[in-house]
CSV table of N, CA and C in Angstrom, one decimal:
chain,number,residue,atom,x,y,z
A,1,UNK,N,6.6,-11.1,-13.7
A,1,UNK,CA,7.5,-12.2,-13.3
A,1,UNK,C,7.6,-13.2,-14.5
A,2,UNK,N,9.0,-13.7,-15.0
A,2,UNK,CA,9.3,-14.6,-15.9
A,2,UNK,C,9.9,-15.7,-14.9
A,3,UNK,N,9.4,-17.0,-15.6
A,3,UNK,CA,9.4,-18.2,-15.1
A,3,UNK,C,9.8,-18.9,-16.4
A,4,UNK,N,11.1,-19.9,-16.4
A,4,UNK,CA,11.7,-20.8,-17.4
A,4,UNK,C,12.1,-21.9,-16.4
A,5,UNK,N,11.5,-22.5,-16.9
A,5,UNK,CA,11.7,-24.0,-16.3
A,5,UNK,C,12.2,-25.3,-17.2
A,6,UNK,N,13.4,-25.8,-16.6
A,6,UNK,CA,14.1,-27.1,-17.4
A,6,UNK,C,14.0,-27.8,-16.2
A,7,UNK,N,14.7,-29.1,-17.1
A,7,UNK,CA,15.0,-30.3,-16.4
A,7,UNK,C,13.5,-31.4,-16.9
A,8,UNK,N,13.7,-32.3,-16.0
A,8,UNK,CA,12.1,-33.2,-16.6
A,8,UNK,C,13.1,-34.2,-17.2
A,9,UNK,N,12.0,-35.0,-18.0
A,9,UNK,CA,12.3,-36.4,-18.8
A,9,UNK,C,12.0,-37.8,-18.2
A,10,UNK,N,12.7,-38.5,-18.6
A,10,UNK,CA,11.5,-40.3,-18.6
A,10,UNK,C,12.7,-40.8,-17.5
A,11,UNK,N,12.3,-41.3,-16.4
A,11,UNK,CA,12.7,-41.9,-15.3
A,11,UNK,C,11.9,-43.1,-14.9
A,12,UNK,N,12.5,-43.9,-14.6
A,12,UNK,CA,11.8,-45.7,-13.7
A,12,UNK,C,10.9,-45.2,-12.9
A,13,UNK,N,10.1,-45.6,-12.4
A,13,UNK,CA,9.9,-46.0,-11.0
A,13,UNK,C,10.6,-46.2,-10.1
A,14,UNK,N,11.1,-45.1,-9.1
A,14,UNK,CA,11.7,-45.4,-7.8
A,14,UNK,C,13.1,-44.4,-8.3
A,15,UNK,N,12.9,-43.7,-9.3
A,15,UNK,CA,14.2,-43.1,-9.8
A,15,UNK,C,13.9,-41.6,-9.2
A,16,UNK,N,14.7,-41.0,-9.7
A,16,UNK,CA,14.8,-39.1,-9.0
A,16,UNK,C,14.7,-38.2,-10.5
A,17,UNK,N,14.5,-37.3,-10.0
A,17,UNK,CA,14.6,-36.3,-11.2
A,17,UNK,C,14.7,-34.6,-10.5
A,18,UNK,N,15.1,-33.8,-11.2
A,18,UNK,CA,15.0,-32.9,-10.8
A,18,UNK,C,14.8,-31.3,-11.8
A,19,UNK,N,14.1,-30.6,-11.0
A,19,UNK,CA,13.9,-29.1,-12.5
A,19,UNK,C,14.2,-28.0,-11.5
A,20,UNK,N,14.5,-26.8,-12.4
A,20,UNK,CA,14.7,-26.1,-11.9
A,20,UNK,C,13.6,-24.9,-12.6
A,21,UNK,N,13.5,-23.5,-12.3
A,21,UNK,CA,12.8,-22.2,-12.8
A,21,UNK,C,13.8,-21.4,-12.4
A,22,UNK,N,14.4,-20.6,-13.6
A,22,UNK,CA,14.8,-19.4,-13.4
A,22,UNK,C,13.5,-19.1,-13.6
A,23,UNK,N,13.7,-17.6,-12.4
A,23,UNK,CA,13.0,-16.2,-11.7
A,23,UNK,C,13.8,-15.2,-12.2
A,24,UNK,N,12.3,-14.1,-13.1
A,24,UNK,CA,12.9,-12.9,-13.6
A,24,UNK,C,11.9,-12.0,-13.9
A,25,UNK,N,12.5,-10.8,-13.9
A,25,UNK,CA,11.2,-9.3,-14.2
A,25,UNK,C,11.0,-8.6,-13.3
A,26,UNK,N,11.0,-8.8,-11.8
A,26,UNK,CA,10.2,-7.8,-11.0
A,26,UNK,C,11.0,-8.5,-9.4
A,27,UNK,N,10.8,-7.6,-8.6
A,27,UNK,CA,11.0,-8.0,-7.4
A,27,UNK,C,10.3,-8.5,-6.9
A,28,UNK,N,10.3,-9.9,-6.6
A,28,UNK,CA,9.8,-11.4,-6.2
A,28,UNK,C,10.0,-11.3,-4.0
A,29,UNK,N,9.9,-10.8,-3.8
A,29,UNK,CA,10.9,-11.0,-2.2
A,29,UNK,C,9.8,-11.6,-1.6
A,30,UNK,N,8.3,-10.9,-2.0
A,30,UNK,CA,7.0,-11.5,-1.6
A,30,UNK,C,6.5,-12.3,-2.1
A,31,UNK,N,6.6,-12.8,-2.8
A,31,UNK,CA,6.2,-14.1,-3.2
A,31,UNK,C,6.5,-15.7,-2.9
A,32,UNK,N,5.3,-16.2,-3.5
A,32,UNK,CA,5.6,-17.4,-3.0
A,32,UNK,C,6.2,-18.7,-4.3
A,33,UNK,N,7.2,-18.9,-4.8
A,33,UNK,CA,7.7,-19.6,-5.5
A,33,UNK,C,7.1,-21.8,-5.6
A,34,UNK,N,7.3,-21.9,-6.8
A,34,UNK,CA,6.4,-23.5,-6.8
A,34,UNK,C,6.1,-24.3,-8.5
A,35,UNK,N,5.3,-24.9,-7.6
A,35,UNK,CA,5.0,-26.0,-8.8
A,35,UNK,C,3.8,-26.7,-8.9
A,36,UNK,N,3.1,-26.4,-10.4
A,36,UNK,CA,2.1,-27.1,-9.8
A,36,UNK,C,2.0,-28.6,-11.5
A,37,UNK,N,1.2,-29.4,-11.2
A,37,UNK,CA,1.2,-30.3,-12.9
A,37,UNK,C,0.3,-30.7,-13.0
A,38,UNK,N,0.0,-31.2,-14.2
A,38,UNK,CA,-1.2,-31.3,-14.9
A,38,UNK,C,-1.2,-32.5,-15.6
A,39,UNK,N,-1.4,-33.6,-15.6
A,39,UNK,CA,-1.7,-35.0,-16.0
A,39,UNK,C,-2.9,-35.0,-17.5
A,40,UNK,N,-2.8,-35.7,-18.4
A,40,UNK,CA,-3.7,-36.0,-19.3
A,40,UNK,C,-5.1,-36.2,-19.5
A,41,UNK,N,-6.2,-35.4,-19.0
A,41,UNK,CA,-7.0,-35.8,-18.3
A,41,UNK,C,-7.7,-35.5,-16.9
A,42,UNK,N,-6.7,-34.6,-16.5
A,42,UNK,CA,-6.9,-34.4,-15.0
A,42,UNK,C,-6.5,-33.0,-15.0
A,43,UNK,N,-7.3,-32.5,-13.9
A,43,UNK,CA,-7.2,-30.9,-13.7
A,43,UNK,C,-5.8,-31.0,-12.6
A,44,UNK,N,-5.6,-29.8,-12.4
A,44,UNK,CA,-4.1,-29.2,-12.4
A,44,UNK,C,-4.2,-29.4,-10.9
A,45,UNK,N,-2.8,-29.7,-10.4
A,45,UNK,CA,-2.9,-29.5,-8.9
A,45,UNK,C,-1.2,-29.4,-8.5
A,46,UNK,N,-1.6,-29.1,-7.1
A,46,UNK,CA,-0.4,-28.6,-6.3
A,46,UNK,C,0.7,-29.5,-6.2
A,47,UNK,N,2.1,-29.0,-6.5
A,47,UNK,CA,3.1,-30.0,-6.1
A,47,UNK,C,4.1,-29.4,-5.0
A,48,UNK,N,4.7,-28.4,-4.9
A,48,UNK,CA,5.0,-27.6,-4.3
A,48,UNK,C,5.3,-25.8,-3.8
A,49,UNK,N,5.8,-25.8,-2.8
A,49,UNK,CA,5.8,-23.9,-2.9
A,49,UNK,C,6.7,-23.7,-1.9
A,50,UNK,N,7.3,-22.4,-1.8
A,50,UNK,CA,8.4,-22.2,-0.9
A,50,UNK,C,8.2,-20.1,-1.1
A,51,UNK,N,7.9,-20.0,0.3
A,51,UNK,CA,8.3,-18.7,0.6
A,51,UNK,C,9.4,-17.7,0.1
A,52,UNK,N,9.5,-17.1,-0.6
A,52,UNK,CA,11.5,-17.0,-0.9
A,52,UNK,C,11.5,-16.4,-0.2
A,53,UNK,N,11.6,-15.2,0.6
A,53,UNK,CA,11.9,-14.9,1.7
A,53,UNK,C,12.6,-15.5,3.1
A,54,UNK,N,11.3,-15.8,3.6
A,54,UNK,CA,11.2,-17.0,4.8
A,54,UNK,C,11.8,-18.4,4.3
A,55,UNK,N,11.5,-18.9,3.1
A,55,UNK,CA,12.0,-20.2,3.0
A,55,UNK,C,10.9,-21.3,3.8
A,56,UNK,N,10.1,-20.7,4.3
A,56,UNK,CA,8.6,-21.8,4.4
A,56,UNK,C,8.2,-22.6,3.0
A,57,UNK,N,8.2,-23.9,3.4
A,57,UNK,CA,8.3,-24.9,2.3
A,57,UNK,C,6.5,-25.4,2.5
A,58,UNK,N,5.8,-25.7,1.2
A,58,UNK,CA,4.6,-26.2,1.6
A,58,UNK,C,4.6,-27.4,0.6
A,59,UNK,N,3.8,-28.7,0.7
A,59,UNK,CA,3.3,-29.6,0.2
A,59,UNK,C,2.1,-30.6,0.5
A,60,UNK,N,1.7,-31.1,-0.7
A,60,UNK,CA,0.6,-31.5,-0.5
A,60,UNK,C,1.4,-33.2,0.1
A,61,UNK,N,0.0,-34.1,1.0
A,61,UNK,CA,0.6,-35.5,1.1
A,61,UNK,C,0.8,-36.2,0.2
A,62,UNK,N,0.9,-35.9,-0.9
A,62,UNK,CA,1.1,-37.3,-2.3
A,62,UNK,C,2.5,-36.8,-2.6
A,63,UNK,N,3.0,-36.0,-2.0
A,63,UNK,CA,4.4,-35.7,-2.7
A,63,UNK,C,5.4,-35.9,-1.2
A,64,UNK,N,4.8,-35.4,-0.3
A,64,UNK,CA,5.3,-35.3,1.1
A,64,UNK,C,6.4,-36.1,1.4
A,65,UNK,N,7.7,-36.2,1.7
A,65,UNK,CA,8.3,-36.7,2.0
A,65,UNK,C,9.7,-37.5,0.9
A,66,UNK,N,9.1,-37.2,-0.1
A,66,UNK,CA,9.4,-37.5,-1.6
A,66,UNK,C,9.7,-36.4,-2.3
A,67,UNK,N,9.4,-35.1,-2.2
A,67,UNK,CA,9.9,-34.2,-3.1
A,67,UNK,C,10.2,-33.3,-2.3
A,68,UNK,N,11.0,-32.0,-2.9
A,68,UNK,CA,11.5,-31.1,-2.3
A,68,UNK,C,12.0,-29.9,-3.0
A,69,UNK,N,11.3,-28.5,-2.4
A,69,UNK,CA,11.4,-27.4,-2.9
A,69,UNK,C,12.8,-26.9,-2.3
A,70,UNK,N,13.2,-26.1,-2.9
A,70,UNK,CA,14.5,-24.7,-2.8
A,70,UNK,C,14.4,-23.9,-3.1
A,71,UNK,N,15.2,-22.8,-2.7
A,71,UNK,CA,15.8,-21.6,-3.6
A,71,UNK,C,16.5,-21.5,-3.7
A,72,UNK,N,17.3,-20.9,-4.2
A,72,UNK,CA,19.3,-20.2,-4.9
A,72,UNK,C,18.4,-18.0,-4.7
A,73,UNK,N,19.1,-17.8,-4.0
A,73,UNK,CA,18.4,-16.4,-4.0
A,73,UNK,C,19.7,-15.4,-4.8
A,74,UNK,N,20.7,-15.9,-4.9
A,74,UNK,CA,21.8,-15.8,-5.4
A,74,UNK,C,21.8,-15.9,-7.2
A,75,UNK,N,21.2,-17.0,-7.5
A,75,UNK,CA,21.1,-17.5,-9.0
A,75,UNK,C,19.1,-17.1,-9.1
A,76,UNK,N,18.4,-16.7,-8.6
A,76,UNK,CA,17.2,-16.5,-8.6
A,76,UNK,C,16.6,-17.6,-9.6
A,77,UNK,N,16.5,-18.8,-8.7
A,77,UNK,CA,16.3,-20.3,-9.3
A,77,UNK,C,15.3,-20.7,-8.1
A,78,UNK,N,14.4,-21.4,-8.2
A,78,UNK,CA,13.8,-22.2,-7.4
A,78,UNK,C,13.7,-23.9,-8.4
A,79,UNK,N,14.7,-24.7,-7.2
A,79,UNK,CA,14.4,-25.9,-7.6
A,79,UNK,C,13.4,-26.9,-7.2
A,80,UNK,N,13.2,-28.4,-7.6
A,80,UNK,CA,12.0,-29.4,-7.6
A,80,UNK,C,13.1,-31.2,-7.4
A,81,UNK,N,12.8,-31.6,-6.1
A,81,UNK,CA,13.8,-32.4,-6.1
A,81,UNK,C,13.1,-33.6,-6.0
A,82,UNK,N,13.0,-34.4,-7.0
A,82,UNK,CA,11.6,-35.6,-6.8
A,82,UNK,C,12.3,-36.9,-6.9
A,83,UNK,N,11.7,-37.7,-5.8
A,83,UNK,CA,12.8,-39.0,-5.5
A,83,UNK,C,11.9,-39.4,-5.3
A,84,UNK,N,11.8,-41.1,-5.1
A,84,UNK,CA,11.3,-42.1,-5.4
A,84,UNK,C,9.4,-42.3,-6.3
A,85,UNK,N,10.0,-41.4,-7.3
A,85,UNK,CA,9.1,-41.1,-8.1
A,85,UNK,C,7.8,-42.5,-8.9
A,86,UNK,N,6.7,-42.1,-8.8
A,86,UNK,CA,5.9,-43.3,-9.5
A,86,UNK,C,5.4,-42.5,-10.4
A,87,UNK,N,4.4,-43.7,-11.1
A,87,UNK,CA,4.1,-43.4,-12.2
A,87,UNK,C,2.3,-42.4,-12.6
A,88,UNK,N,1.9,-42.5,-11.3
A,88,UNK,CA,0.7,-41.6,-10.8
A,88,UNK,C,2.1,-40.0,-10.9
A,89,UNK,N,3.3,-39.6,-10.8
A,89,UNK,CA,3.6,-38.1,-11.0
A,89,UNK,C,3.8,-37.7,-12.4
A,90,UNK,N,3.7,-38.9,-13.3
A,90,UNK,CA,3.9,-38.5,-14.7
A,90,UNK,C,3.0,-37.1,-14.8
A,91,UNK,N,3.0,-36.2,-15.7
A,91,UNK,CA,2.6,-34.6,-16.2
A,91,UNK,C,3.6,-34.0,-16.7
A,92,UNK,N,2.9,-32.6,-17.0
A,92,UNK,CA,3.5,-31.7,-17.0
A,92,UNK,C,3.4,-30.4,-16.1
A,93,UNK,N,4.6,-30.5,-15.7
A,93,UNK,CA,5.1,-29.8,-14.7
A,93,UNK,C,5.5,-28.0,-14.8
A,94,UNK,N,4.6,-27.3,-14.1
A,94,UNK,CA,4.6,-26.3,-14.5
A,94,UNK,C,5.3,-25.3,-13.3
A,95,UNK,N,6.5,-24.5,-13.5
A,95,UNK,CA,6.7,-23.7,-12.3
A,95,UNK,C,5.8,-22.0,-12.2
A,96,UNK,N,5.7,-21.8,-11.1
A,96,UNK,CA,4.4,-20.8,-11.1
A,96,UNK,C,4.8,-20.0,-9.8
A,97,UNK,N,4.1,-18.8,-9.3
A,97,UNK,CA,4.8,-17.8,-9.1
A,97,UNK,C,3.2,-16.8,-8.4
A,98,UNK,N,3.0,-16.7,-6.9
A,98,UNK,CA,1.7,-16.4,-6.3
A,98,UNK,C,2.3,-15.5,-5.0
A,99,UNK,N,1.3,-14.5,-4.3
A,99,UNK,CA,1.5,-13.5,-3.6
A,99,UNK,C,0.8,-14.5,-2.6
A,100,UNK,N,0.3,-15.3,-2.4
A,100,UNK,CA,-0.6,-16.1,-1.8
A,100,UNK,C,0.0,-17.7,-1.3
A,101,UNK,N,-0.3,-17.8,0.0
A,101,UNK,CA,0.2,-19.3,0.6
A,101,UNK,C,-0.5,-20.2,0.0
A,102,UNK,N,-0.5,-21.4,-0.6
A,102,UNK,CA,-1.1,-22.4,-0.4
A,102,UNK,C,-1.9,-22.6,0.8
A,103,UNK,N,-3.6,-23.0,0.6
A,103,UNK,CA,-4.3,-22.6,1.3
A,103,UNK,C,-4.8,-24.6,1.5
A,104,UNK,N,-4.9,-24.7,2.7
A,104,UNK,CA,-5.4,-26.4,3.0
A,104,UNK,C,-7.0,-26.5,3.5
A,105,UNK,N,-7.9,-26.9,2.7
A,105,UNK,CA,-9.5,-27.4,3.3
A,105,UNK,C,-9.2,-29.0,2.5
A,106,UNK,N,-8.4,-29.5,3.5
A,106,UNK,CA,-8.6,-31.0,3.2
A,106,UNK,C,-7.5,-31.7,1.9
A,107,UNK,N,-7.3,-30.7,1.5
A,107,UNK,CA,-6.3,-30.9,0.1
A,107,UNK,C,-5.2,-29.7,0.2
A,108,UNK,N,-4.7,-29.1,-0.8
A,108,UNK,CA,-3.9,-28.0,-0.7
A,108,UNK,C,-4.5,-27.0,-2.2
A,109,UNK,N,-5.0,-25.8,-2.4
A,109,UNK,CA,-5.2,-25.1,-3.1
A,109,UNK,C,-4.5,-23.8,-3.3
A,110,UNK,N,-3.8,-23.9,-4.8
A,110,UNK,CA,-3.1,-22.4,-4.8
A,110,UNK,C,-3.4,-21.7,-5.7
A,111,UNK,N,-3.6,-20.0,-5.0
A,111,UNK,CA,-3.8,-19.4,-6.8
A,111,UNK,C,-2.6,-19.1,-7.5
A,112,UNK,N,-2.4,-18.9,-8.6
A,112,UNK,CA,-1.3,-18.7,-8.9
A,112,UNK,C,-1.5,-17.4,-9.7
A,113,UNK,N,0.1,-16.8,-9.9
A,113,UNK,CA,-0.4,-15.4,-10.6
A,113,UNK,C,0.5,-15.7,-12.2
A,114,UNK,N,1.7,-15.7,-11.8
A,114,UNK,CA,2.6,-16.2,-13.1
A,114,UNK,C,2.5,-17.9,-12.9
A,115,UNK,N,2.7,-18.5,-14.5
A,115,UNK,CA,3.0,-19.3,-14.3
A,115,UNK,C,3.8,-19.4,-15.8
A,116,UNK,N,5.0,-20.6,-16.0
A,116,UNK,CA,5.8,-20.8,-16.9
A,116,UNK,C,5.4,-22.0,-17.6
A,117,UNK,N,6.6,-21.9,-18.8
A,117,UNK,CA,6.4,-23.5,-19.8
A,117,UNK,C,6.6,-24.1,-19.1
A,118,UNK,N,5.5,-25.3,-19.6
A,118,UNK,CA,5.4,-26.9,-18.7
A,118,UNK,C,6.7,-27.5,-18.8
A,119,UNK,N,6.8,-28.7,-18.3
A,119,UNK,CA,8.2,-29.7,-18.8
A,119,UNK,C,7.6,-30.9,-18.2
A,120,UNK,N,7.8,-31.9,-19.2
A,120,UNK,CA,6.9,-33.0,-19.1
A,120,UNK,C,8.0,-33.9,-18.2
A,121,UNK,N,7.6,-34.4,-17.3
A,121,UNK,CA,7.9,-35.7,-16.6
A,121,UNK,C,7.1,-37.2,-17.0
A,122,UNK,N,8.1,-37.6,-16.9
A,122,UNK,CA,7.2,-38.9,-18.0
A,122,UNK,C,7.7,-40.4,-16.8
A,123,UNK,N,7.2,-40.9,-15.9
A,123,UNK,CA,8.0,-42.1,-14.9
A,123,UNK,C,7.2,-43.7,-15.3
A,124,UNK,N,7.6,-44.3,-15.6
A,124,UNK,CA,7.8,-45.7,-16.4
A,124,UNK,C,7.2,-46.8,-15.2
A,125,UNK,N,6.5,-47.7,-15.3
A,125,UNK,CA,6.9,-48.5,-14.4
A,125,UNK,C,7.2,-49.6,-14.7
């Protein structure tokens, strides 16, 4: 599986942004499509995932209600729809690619199998 991810860049506080990952190489139908970022300093964590199949959407609570996964099964894109963004989401945002749900003991844990180039989000306050 190939993963290309655009979009990103320097947004306010309380502004939106959005990325997208072209999906390519292999038949994906089982997989679980996502995002995960990595801050300066800080180990990597979950931002989003979406079943492509099913279209089961998962998120952790820091994003919840504020961001939002898709697919295009048509354009084999999974997008990242992030609205009233702060400055705790600044990273780099990585799209990634797992046979495996996001797993919850109190937080959200994913493994991932593919994953693609970062794209930095950068939010101002």
């Amino acid at each position: 599986v190939q993963l290309q991810a655009s979009g990103g860049g320097l947004v306010q506080a309380g502004g939106s942004l959005g990325l997208s990952c072209a999906v390519s190489g292999r038949t994906f139908s089982n997989y679980r499509m996502g995002w995960i970022r990595q801050a300066p300093g800080k180990e990597r964590e979950f931002v989003a995932a979406i079943r492509w199949s099913e279209g089961i959407e998962y998120y952790p609570d820091y994003v919840k209600g504020r961001f939002t996964i898709s697919r295009d099964s048509a354009k084999n894109t999974v997008y990242l729809q992030m609205n009233s963004l702060k400055p705790e989401d600044t990273a780099v945002y990585y799209c990634a690619a797992s046979t495996e749900d996001p797993i919850y003991r109190g937080s959200y844990y994913w493994s991932t199998d593919y994953r693609g180039q970062g794209t930095q989000v950068t939010v101002s306050s």
